[in-house]
Amino acid sequence: MTDASLEDRLKHLIVDTLMLEDVDAADIETEAPLFVEGLGLDSIDALELALAIHKEFGVRTREDDEKNREHFHSVKSLAEFIRTEQAKAAATPAEAAPEA
Amino acid sequence: MSADTLTRALLGRHAPGDLVAFGAAGERTARDLVTDAARVAAALDDPRPGDHVVLVMKSDRYAFAVAALAAWQRGYAVALPPNTRRDTVGEVLARPEARALLHDTGAGLGVRVPELLAAPPADDAAPPAFAAVTPPEGVVATAFTSGTTGQATAWPKTAGQLVGEALALTELLALAAGARVVPTVGPTHIYGLLWSVLLPLVSGGAFLRETPLLPEAVVARLVPGALLVTVPAHLRAFEALAPGALAAVGRVVTSTAPLPAETAAMLRERHALTPLEVLGSTETGGVAWRAARDADDVAWTPLPGVAVAVDPGGRLLVDSPFVDPALPRPYRTQDLADLDADGRLVHRGRADDVVKIAGRRVSLRAVEATLAAQPGVEDAAVLAIDDPSGRQTRLLALAVAPGVDAGELRAALAATLDASSVPRRVHLVRELPRETNGKLQRARALRALGLGPDGQPRAFSLAWDGAVEAPPAPSESAERRVFRARVPEGYAWYDGHFATYPVMAGAVQLHDVVLPCVRRALPAAGPLASLARVKFLGRIAPGDAIAVTLDWERGQSAVVDFTITAGERACSSGRLTLRAAAAAAGEEATTP
């Protein structure tokens, strides 16, 4: 995966998942808040986005809602979160049966 | 309740040491609740009849319950703004009956409940006991819904309605003392107040202080046997959880919108859960329930104490102790329903223009009026289409607003409307497709948005592959051009032609398939004069890769033979006669 495009992939994922038909993915600012201000998204959007991110990147949200709020603040924070989680997953041996 | 206090009705099943609240913020007992409520009550003045205390308690359900109980012990009702936006809260605070404010925000006015609770209790004496007598017909809570026009609507609820319904639900669920309620919805609307505060209290149980939303956060707050109180949009996200992650859940209750079959199946297969769904409305309170084990089982059973009937117009009639006492009985709802032989009801949708978006009622006309009221907007229409996401319904808007930017228009709506009511898309058009009587032509309006009558995206023209080598023409003097395209699944012109067996109409083949090719091959050709020998031999189905072959004699480009083939299959053929190319100056005017 080319890491440089993670932010762009997220922007497209946001537009597609939330069907923001007026919004051009390229116009979403990487550091702008996604919720309340910015795109004006709500809690249902956050859930839809969490589900889409899980499907797309295999990453799950955290147990702590405060932390989740921080991760979902902007495209930048989401990308950082996904990179961290994916690095963690790569460092941990898979639970699958070991190779014979 | 008439000779009793509301506190006793709410805490009658708890011993003083029994839990009423649990969670990351710590456990609290019934004794704590009564003591803390008395401390907050002491900060309130004596009420006049009808006075309300406005509650803006965002974070801790226990603090919310303390504040509500404090208000009730002093004889106040509580007013619940629909959200914590400054203008919304301000509007509720400006009402004459709003006497005081209890909150947990950073605002510098009113009483900050967390500060009061954090202060050490005065040890010289027990806090003063207030115990206002609350008659069943007395209003104890007024919930405000964010009117789509920005004007909040007040929904007063009496002690009899709320406590009565909490008791009926306790009976329906056979809740024993000690039940643990884990809500994903806040307490500041009727559903949340009833299910996440009153039901746990009335039944002798306890509620979670926090309101987790994202799936992993919900899992982290579960306790064994928990009653999960949620809504369909929140349940949908549980798809991201590993099977077994919800093993601690005893039961799931969902309301405010029907549970989509897809979500129900996911919960059943992945988490072995069958949610109990409750049908109700702000006017009627709870009406009926169901626990659909399969997709065919769609009928709802009336709740204990609820009588339902259907009027000759198909409208659902409801009579129960939970219906707003100010309304006529039986109350004629805006819901359409049928009753089956067992007296169960089958919901048939709404009789008005109200749609549900993520469980919130939104009036299309009200959104439309808000859009039409924006500066520069001359005409506006709002359409609701099905949405595969947790939102379930999506709003789209068309506006005639010369010189106005669509994005700015949407931003103006977002500043006025509740987030759920803001159309996902505002599309500017020169004119709205209306009947002469002013009625919007829905199919044409959807077409302007690039959608078919089902709200799904449509392709309105075929994407022709221009770089196709033409096979040799039949003779030396002949010209031949071939165009290829794949007919998309969502090709607009299948609409209205045999939904289950899509057939491309002959007129569409000529007008939207053959003629665009002719225009490309012979840009100077005039308009169509006549057709001859046209045969429609085989069906063109969605997904077909088609080829359009055009043949004409060199120097006689006014007569063009066409064939459409899909693979080896001939679909149609015929001969077009085109008028002589118009004089260069008039060409544009005559080209269709």
Coordinates of N, CA, C and O in Angstrom, one line a residue, chain A residues 2 8-9 13 19-20 27 29 33 38 47 51 54 57 60 65 67 70 73-74 78 83-84 88 92-93 99:
Chain A
T2 N 0.6 2.2 -0.8 CA 1.3 3.4 -0.8 C 0.7 4.3 0.3 O -0.4 4.7 0.2
D8 N -5.8 10.5 0.9 CA -6.7 10.6 -0.2 C -7.8 9.5 -0.2 O -8.9 9.7 -0.5
R9 N -7.3 8.3 0.1 CA -8.3 7.2 0.2 C -9.4 7.5 1.2 O -10.5 7.2 1.0
L13 N -13.3 7.7 0.8 CA -14.1 6.8 1.6 C -15.2 7.7 2.3 O -16.4 7.3 2.4
M19 N -22.1 9.6 1.3 CA -22.9 10.1 0.1 C -23.0 11.6 0.1 O -24.0 12.2 -0.1
L20 N -21.8 12.2 0.3 CA -21.7 13.7 0.2 C -21.6 14.1 -1.2 O -20.5 14.4 -1.7
D27 N -11.6 18.5 -2.1 CA -11.8 19.7 -1.3 C -11.8 19.5 0.2 O -11.9 20.5 0.9
E29 N -10.4 19.3 3.5 CA -9.1 19.7 4.1 C -8.6 18.6 5.1 O -9.4 18.2 5.9
P33 N -11.8 19.9 10.9 CA -12.6 19.0 11.7 C -13.8 18.5 10.8 O -14.4 19.2 10.0
G38 N -16.8 22.1 9.9 CA -16.3 21.4 8.7 C -17.4 20.9 7.9 O -18.3 21.6 7.4
L47 N -20.6 6.6 13.0 CA -20.8 5.2 13.0 C -20.6 4.6 11.6 O -19.9 3.5 11.5
L51 N -17.6 2.0 10.5 CA -17.9 0.7 9.8 C -17.2 0.6 8.5 O -16.6 -0.5 8.2
H54 N -13.5 0.1 9.2 CA -13.3 -1.3 9.5 C -13.2 -2.2 8.3 O -12.3 -3.1 8.2
F57 N -10.0 -1.0 6.0 CA -8.6 -1.1 6.5 C -8.5 -2.2 7.6 O -7.4 -2.4 8.1
R60 N -10.4 -1.5 13.9 CA -11.5 -1.2 14.8 C -11.4 0.0 15.6 O -10.2 0.3 16.0
D65 N -14.5 6.3 24.2 CA -15.1 7.2 23.3 C -14.4 8.6 23.1 O -14.4 9.2 22.1
K67 N -11.1 8.9 23.1 CA -10.1 8.6 22.2 C -10.7 8.5 20.8 O -10.1 9.1 19.8
E70 N -11.1 11.8 19.3 CA -9.9 12.4 18.8 C -9.5 11.8 17.5 O -9.1 12.5 16.6
H73 N -11.4 13.2 14.5 CA -11.5 14.6 14.4 C -11.3 15.1 13.0 O -12.1 15.9 12.5
S74 N -10.3 14.5 12.3 CA -10.0 15.0 10.9 C -9.5 13.9 10.1 O -9.2 12.8 10.6
L78 N -7.5 10.6 11.6 CA -7.9 9.2 11.2 C -6.8 8.4 10.5 O -6.6 7.3 10.8
R83 N -2.7 4.2 10.6 CA -1.3 3.8 10.5 C -0.8 3.1 11.8 O -0.2 2.1 11.7
T84 N -1.2 3.7 12.9 CA -0.8 3.1 14.2 C -1.3 1.7 14.4 O -0.6 0.8 14.7
K88 N 0.6 -1.9 14.5 CA 0.4 -2.7 15.7 C 0.1 -4.2 15.2 O 0.6 -5.1 15.7
T92 N 2.2 -7.7 15.7 CA 1.7 -8.8 16.5 C 1.5 -10.0 15.6 O 0.9 -9.9 14.5
P93 N 2.0 -11.2 16.0 CA 1.8 -12.4 15.1 C 0.3 -12.7 15.0 O -0.4 -12.6 16.0
E99 N 2.1 -22.0 10.6 CA 2.4 -22.8 9.4 C 3.1 -24.1 9.8 O 3.9 -24.2 10.7

